Amino acid sequence: MVACRAIGILSRFSAFRILRSRGYICRNFTGSSALLTRTHINYGVKGDVAVVRINSPNSKVNTLSKELHSEFSEVMNEIWASDQIRSAVLISSKPGCFIAGADINMLAACKTLQEVTQLSQEAQRIVEKLEKSTKPIVAAINGSCLGGGLEVAISCQYRIATKDRKTVLGTPEVLLGALPGAGGTQRLPKMVGVPAALDMMLTGRSIRADRAKKMGLVDQLVEPLGPGLKPPEERTIEYLEEVAITFAKGLADKKISPKRDKGLVEKLTAYAMTIPFVRQQVYKKVEEKVRKQTKGLYPAPLKIIDVVKTGIEQGSDAGYLCESQKFGELVMTKESKALMGLYHGQVLCKKNKFGAPQKDVKHLAILGAGLMGAGIAQVSVDKGLKTILKDATLTALDRGQQQVFKGLNDKVKKKALTSFERDSIFSNLTGQLDYQGFEKADMVIEAVFEDLSLKHRVLKEVEAVIPDHCIFASNTSALPISEIAAVSKRPEKCFPSREGMLSGSSPAFSDLLAFGSPCQVIGMHYFSPVDKMQLLEIITTEKTSKDTSASAVAVGLKQGKVIIVVKDGPGFYTTRCLAPMMSEVIRILQEGVDPKKLDSLTTSFGFPVGAATLVDEVGVDVAKHVAEDLGKVFGERFGGGNPELLTQMVSKGFLGRKSGKGFYIYQEGVKRKDLNSDMDSILASLKLPPKSEVSSDEDIQFRLVTRFVNEAVMCLQEGILATPAEGDIGAVFGLGFPPCLGGPFRFVDLYGAQKIVDRLKKYEAAYGKQFTPCQLLADHANSPNKKFYQ
Amino acid sequence: MTILTYPFKNLPTASKWALRFSIRPLSCSSQLRAAPGTVISVQTKTKKTLAKPNIRNVVVVDGVRTPFLLSGTSYKDLMPHDLARAALTGLLHRTSVPKEVVDYIIFGTVIQEVKTSNVAREAALGAGFSDKTPAHTVTMACISANQAMTTGVGLIASGQCDVIVAGGVELMSDVPIRHSRKMRKLMLDLNKAKSMGQRLSLISKFRFNFLAPELPAVSEFSTSETMGHSADRLAAAFAVSRLEQDEYALRSHSLAKKAQDEGLLSDVVPFKVPGKDTVTKDNGIRPSSLEQMAKLKPAFIKPYGTVTAANSSFLTDGASAMLIMAEEKALAMGYKPKAYLRDFMYVSQDPKDQLLLGPTYATPKVLEKAGLTMNDIDAFEFHEAFSGQILANFKAMDSDWFAENYMGRKTKVGLPPLEKFNNWGGSLSLGHPFGATGCRLVMAAANRLRKEGGQYGLVAACAAGGQGHAMIVEAYPK
């Protein structure tokens, strides 16, 4: 399974999961700010409490758009002017979302830094008015309260949140390469203390309601209600509003104090932070840590620290000014554009473009209880799929079941699940050695060893027991699906397409269209570890029916995956991009670059895992297997390093992490990695003379990246990929392509196709065909207006 | 009570039925429907009895209970089987049943005293029942006694037994507080240790935090939510106000007080507590004023919840027991039974959001099974866990939306008329010893039917775990 392990920087993206699509519908374009036709906000008065309900039209979420801003100010001005109103409640009418943040498209539409800064300053003014309101305002939060939404909430006098799983608070701006631009950098430290505020802003993590209460981010919790006289969600919002109104009244009557009692630890921290020396130390520590983690590739975190520091050291006015300026600067950076692009891509890859399948997959069967099989089982049972995990031996099955249990139990330890929920989830899993129950399966995913004859054997065995409608999915990283499907005995199944496979550099699969009805064999390439890696690469052949694809995507989405759908071909998309880069890794090592040095070069370029470490993590044997297979098909273009290196490593048992030795030595419980000195002789025997003109640090980095990018663009050119967005998501979420670059296609757009082609040509001159730019890339270089993202 | 109905009651049973039939054609006249009480039931009752062909009739000869006391009062030094024994001896005294004819004894209990985990057997032996009479203990949270009774019904109906004693007991004054799991493990390992060395090495593993005690869980195991918390959410889901809850609680206490003063709670038997005075009546009945109740702070969802100590049932000590027989056996022994135990139904639903809605689900099902309608019921006896729970059940039963979306019914269940509902108080005021309440409900229904007239009583209760129970009690013809 060619993939990388869980990686720090990627996991930061998990916060994206709770961000929902931000539809932005332009209304009232003509500009008549008609008072009567408010579309985003309605408000009513209950007694002496104004209830302001936010409800962006035609969207599942509320976003802070320009219209919402103006309607909101309008409504608040009315409230402040009214004599009858003594307090207000701010609430959303949408279940599951308070305010999900600022409208990204509004930011993206800004052409200049000044425009963005101005947006930030406008937002700052509105929330400042809220903060200074003489009539107490209670923010009643149900659902996501993120970014700008949180900034609005913390400028209110009181916050009440539902203790629902959907209710999360956070400042995810950093994940988009920006910072909280509506006073958040100034208010948050005052509210929860500098360390907690920095943690929130620098990680972008989402905070659940109960934790928010402990931190002092919200003042009261409201339990979600079950069914009553109305649907639960509806009544919960109504109840939240009722509770918020009683608190608003209490605040107006001064029966309730908005001030919160701080705990001892909090008080001590707050005291410590009044000492300048301590503050300096805190800034220094945090900056150091950030520098180490971002390697200077992400500008946002350092600026966030800067802005917070300015506010504390020079006062709020300076802080707000600094915040809006830095916000403008950050939004205009390439990094921010890349990260926002990824966000959009991710939203796209969370949709089922094939529509709803005819039949929901309810019973799933997984063959092979190895790392992958058990991982797939874990993410499936977690979402309520009845799952059979089958293996050939009891030992393997035991290990797999234990892996699933451990994965769930770790969630219990983190309090994401109760032990009762764990047990009830775990009961969805059946471990077995035979094919009992397969007659009910709607989908079978095989995750047996990557060996074609073995895959053929299990396909035949399974087809004897599964019902007609059952889909057979193969979790393979490189074996072409059509080859696997070749032995399918069901008449309507795929036909062998071996010729297509071996036809070399142009596997034009459209040529292979043949007769017959649609096929129910599909590829589902998961990435290890399955419960951590978000990507799922789904591989369809020309014969795969639309409904089969729809089912596979639906299952993947249920498992919480970000999904790219690619066409069948050797190595599909992800493995195929990785292979030439890996070949280059070997050559670079042969040229005498130390694995440690290579690792640091790749990580400092933005890869979450160093290239040599990646080979160890993937498994040297797997890498060898893939290199040989793809090398045969793609020939010279995939050459470069001598595969003999991998062969020798395998023969000596240096299989990487799993065998304890690879380029490094791995020991249980030891974090420090030492180089495997036994590698020296192998490397020495295969030593190549380095070419000085292409061996600077930067050249080494670019040799790796350009080969990756070139192959990715070729996949788009050949139709393996349907869209550049999927290519970017696949590369970033599956292979750890630097998120700050936004993926290979975004990188070409932002860095410039011409510059990349120039680099490729330079390396081509030194090494030959492996670096020949593909046609599509050359086209982009020739016409500078051509962009993958318009 | 209208003038119309009054004379009917004084008529002999046979002619009463005859009258009912003759009055049936009037049933469509709508103005009569407005009149409360038996007029309605007179119109709609069409069945003479719920006896089923080829199934033995099961009767309640009589039932008793100890006074229900607030936990921590006079019963606080007793053990559960002491209370159970008091109920059993009270039953023996009340019915004069020869001990040796009792075929089987079943008790319900919830928080088990580990020393007497089969509390039925210990109590029976202590009460002087024959040591040849087997006994077992059942548990089903607040419907444990209901389970004891229906188990008995099953044994009689299937011909396995003729005479059953069913009851329940709960002693909340004392609950088993355990050592922590770590401490227990250490102690058990020490037991097995063979040498001094092994013992010492085990003792060296001791840490002070091992001594932290483990209290019996008050929360649902599946959801980790306490029942009061769930009741508060339930009340909020059905928009039951604090005032409504306080008013209902006040009603319960007032009615209980009245019933106590009028001597209607005839199932209570005095209990001479060893070393203390004889207890003769329930001590949790405390009618207060709405103003005073309004002062209380919410007990579970703070600071804005609606469930308070005053509108919840309190922790109670008490035991109950009743004598159940096959009808022919009772008649052969010369008894005049009080009631038939007819159809019953257990239900269960989501333990998180519908924890306490058992009565709503069970009521229509048991009525349907018995071929009765809400109008046929003369005495409703529902377990009152919380005011909010009773009122939420009322709202659920009165809601077409709820019936359609959650119960798979086309129309709402319908409200029990309040004038027939828990007229002698309920668990809120009389108290709620978890394991014993079921028998109290059945005896209250049976005694009310005798006292107030009427043929059918409906008993219903909710229980932890999201379960519920309902049973039809039919008055034995006088």
XYZ file of N, CA, C and O in Angstrom, chain A residues 160 220-232 235 238-239 242-243 246-247 418-421 423, chain B residues 221-222 224-225 229 232-234 236-239 301-305 353-354 357 395-396 399 401-402 406:
208
model
N -24.118 30.988 25.123
C -24.733 29.732 25.527
C -24.628 28.784 24.339
O -24.990 29.151 23.222
N -22.620 29.010 29.329
C -23.599 27.999 29.723
C -23.730 26.968 28.621
O -23.496 27.270 27.455
N -24.118 25.759 29.045
C -24.382 24.708 28.062
C -25.862 24.347 28.093
O -26.497 24.399 29.140
N -26.375 23.986 26.940
C -27.745 23.500 26.859
C -27.687 22.114 26.237
O -27.030 21.908 25.224
N -28.366 21.165 26.882
C -28.351 19.798 26.363
C -29.266 19.699 25.153
O -30.370 20.237 25.171
N -28.830 19.001 24.110
C -29.736 18.788 22.976
C -30.936 17.947 23.417
O -30.803 17.065 24.275
N -32.086 18.223 22.850
C -33.302 17.517 23.254
C -33.620 16.391 22.288
O -33.206 16.400 21.138
N -34.388 15.441 22.797
C -34.860 14.345 21.955
C -36.198 14.718 21.354
O -36.616 15.864 21.414
N -36.881 13.719 20.795
C -38.162 14.000 20.169
C -39.199 14.451 21.181
O -39.233 13.981 22.307
N -40.012 15.372 20.805
C -41.106 15.853 21.642
C -42.290 16.100 20.741
O -42.720 15.202 20.024
N -42.736 17.329 20.713
C -43.876 17.647 19.862
C -43.417 18.146 18.502
O -44.222 18.509 17.653
N -42.110 18.195 18.321
C -41.523 18.654 17.062
C -40.264 17.836 16.812
O -39.767 17.175 17.719
N -39.703 17.930 15.599
C -38.428 17.239 15.372
C -37.368 17.730 16.354
O -37.346 18.915 16.703
N -36.504 16.822 16.824
C -35.540 17.168 17.861
C -34.703 18.412 17.553
O -34.542 19.276 18.422
N -36.783 21.643 17.925
C -37.123 21.951 19.312
C -35.861 22.347 20.094
O -35.912 23.203 20.968
N -35.254 25.905 19.474
C -36.278 26.677 20.165
C -35.964 26.763 21.668
O -36.058 27.825 22.291
N -35.563 25.632 22.205
C -35.236 25.560 23.631
C -34.020 26.423 23.942
O -33.997 27.167 24.924
N -35.174 29.838 24.117
C -35.889 30.112 25.370
C -34.911 30.337 26.520
O -35.036 31.286 27.304
N -33.924 29.429 26.594
C -32.938 29.555 27.678
C -32.152 30.859 27.518
O -31.948 31.604 28.483
N -34.058 33.842 28.781
C -34.066 34.021 30.243
C -32.733 34.590 30.712
O -32.708 35.426 31.616
N -31.661 34.177 30.076
C -30.358 34.728 30.482
C -30.224 36.190 30.038
O -29.658 37.008 30.760
N -17.820 6.932 24.277
C -17.929 6.291 25.586
C -17.631 4.805 25.388
O -17.699 4.307 24.261
N -17.306 4.133 26.482
C -16.980 2.716 26.336
C -18.206 1.961 25.822
O -18.087 0.973 25.116
N -19.377 2.452 26.190
C -20.601 1.795 25.721
C -20.750 1.947 24.204
O -21.075 0.995 23.506
N -20.479 3.153 23.729
C -20.563 3.375 22.280
C -19.540 2.521 21.547
O -19.814 1.974 20.486
N -18.392 -0.378 22.433
C -18.854 -1.765 22.378
C -19.957 -1.930 21.347
O -19.996 -2.916 20.617
N -26.352 3.207 32.361
C -25.041 2.716 31.946
C -24.776 3.039 30.480
O -23.677 3.422 30.099
N -25.813 2.938 29.663
C -25.597 3.110 28.224
C -25.332 4.558 27.841
O -24.644 4.813 26.868
N -24.730 7.227 30.306
C -24.076 7.983 31.375
C -24.875 9.215 31.794
O -24.319 10.164 32.304
N -26.171 9.196 31.556
C -26.993 10.333 31.941
C -27.859 9.935 33.128
O -28.423 8.845 33.145
N -31.730 14.117 34.923
C -31.254 14.925 33.817
C -32.079 14.619 32.569
O -32.530 15.512 31.851
N -35.493 16.075 32.824
C -35.501 17.518 32.576
C -35.483 17.789 31.063
O -36.221 18.626 30.550
N -34.652 17.022 30.363
C -34.606 17.198 28.899
C -35.919 16.786 28.257
O -36.386 17.404 27.293
N -36.507 15.708 28.812
C -37.780 15.234 28.270
C -38.850 16.310 28.447
O -39.616 16.610 27.535
N -38.371 19.444 28.711
C -38.078 20.549 27.794
C -38.492 20.190 26.371
O -39.039 21.019 25.642
N -38.261 18.941 25.978
C -38.613 18.524 24.618
C -40.114 18.661 24.397
O -40.561 18.992 23.308
N -40.895 18.395 25.450
C -42.342 18.508 25.311
C -42.852 19.858 25.829
O -44.042 20.038 26.022
N -41.919 20.760 26.069
C -42.258 22.117 26.504
C -43.164 22.109 27.732
O -44.177 22.784 27.790
N -30.371 20.019 35.857
C -29.812 20.921 34.849
C -29.759 22.310 35.462
O -30.776 22.994 35.592
N -28.571 22.666 35.884
C -28.418 23.926 36.600
C -27.848 24.973 35.648
O -27.008 24.653 34.838
N -28.243 26.199 35.725
C -29.190 26.757 36.705
C -30.582 26.967 36.132
O -31.391 27.618 36.775
N -30.876 26.448 34.949
C -32.127 26.845 34.311
C -33.111 25.694 34.105
O -34.144 25.875 33.477
N -32.795 24.489 34.608
C -33.686 23.346 34.393
C -34.987 23.508 35.150
O -35.202 24.480 35.875
N -33.180 9.568 24.685
C -34.140 10.658 24.530
C -35.572 10.264 24.872
O -36.438 11.110 24.955
N -35.816 8.959 25.036
C -37.187 8.555 25.345
C -37.209 7.666 26.580
O -38.092 6.807 26.730
N -40.634 7.445 28.513
C -41.891 7.490 27.759
C -42.590 6.137 27.696
O -43.516 5.951 26.916
N -48.397 14.799 27.162
C -48.301 15.570 25.909
C -48.024 14.645 24.727
O -48.500 14.878 23.626
N -47.217 13.624 24.984
C -46.923 12.677 23.910
C -48.187 11.927 23.514
O -48.448 11.698 22.334
N -50.471 13.923 21.305
C -49.903 14.516 20.101
C -50.025 13.582 18.899
O -49.515 12.464 18.908
N -48.636 14.278 16.089
C -47.308 14.298 15.465
C -46.410 13.222 16.065
O -45.748 12.476 15.352
N -46.433 13.151 17.389
C -45.586 12.159 18.043
C -46.050 10.747 17.679
O -45.244 9.868 17.386
N -43.217 8.689 15.807
C -42.399 7.834 16.669
C -43.092 6.543 17.080
O -42.457 5.618 17.527
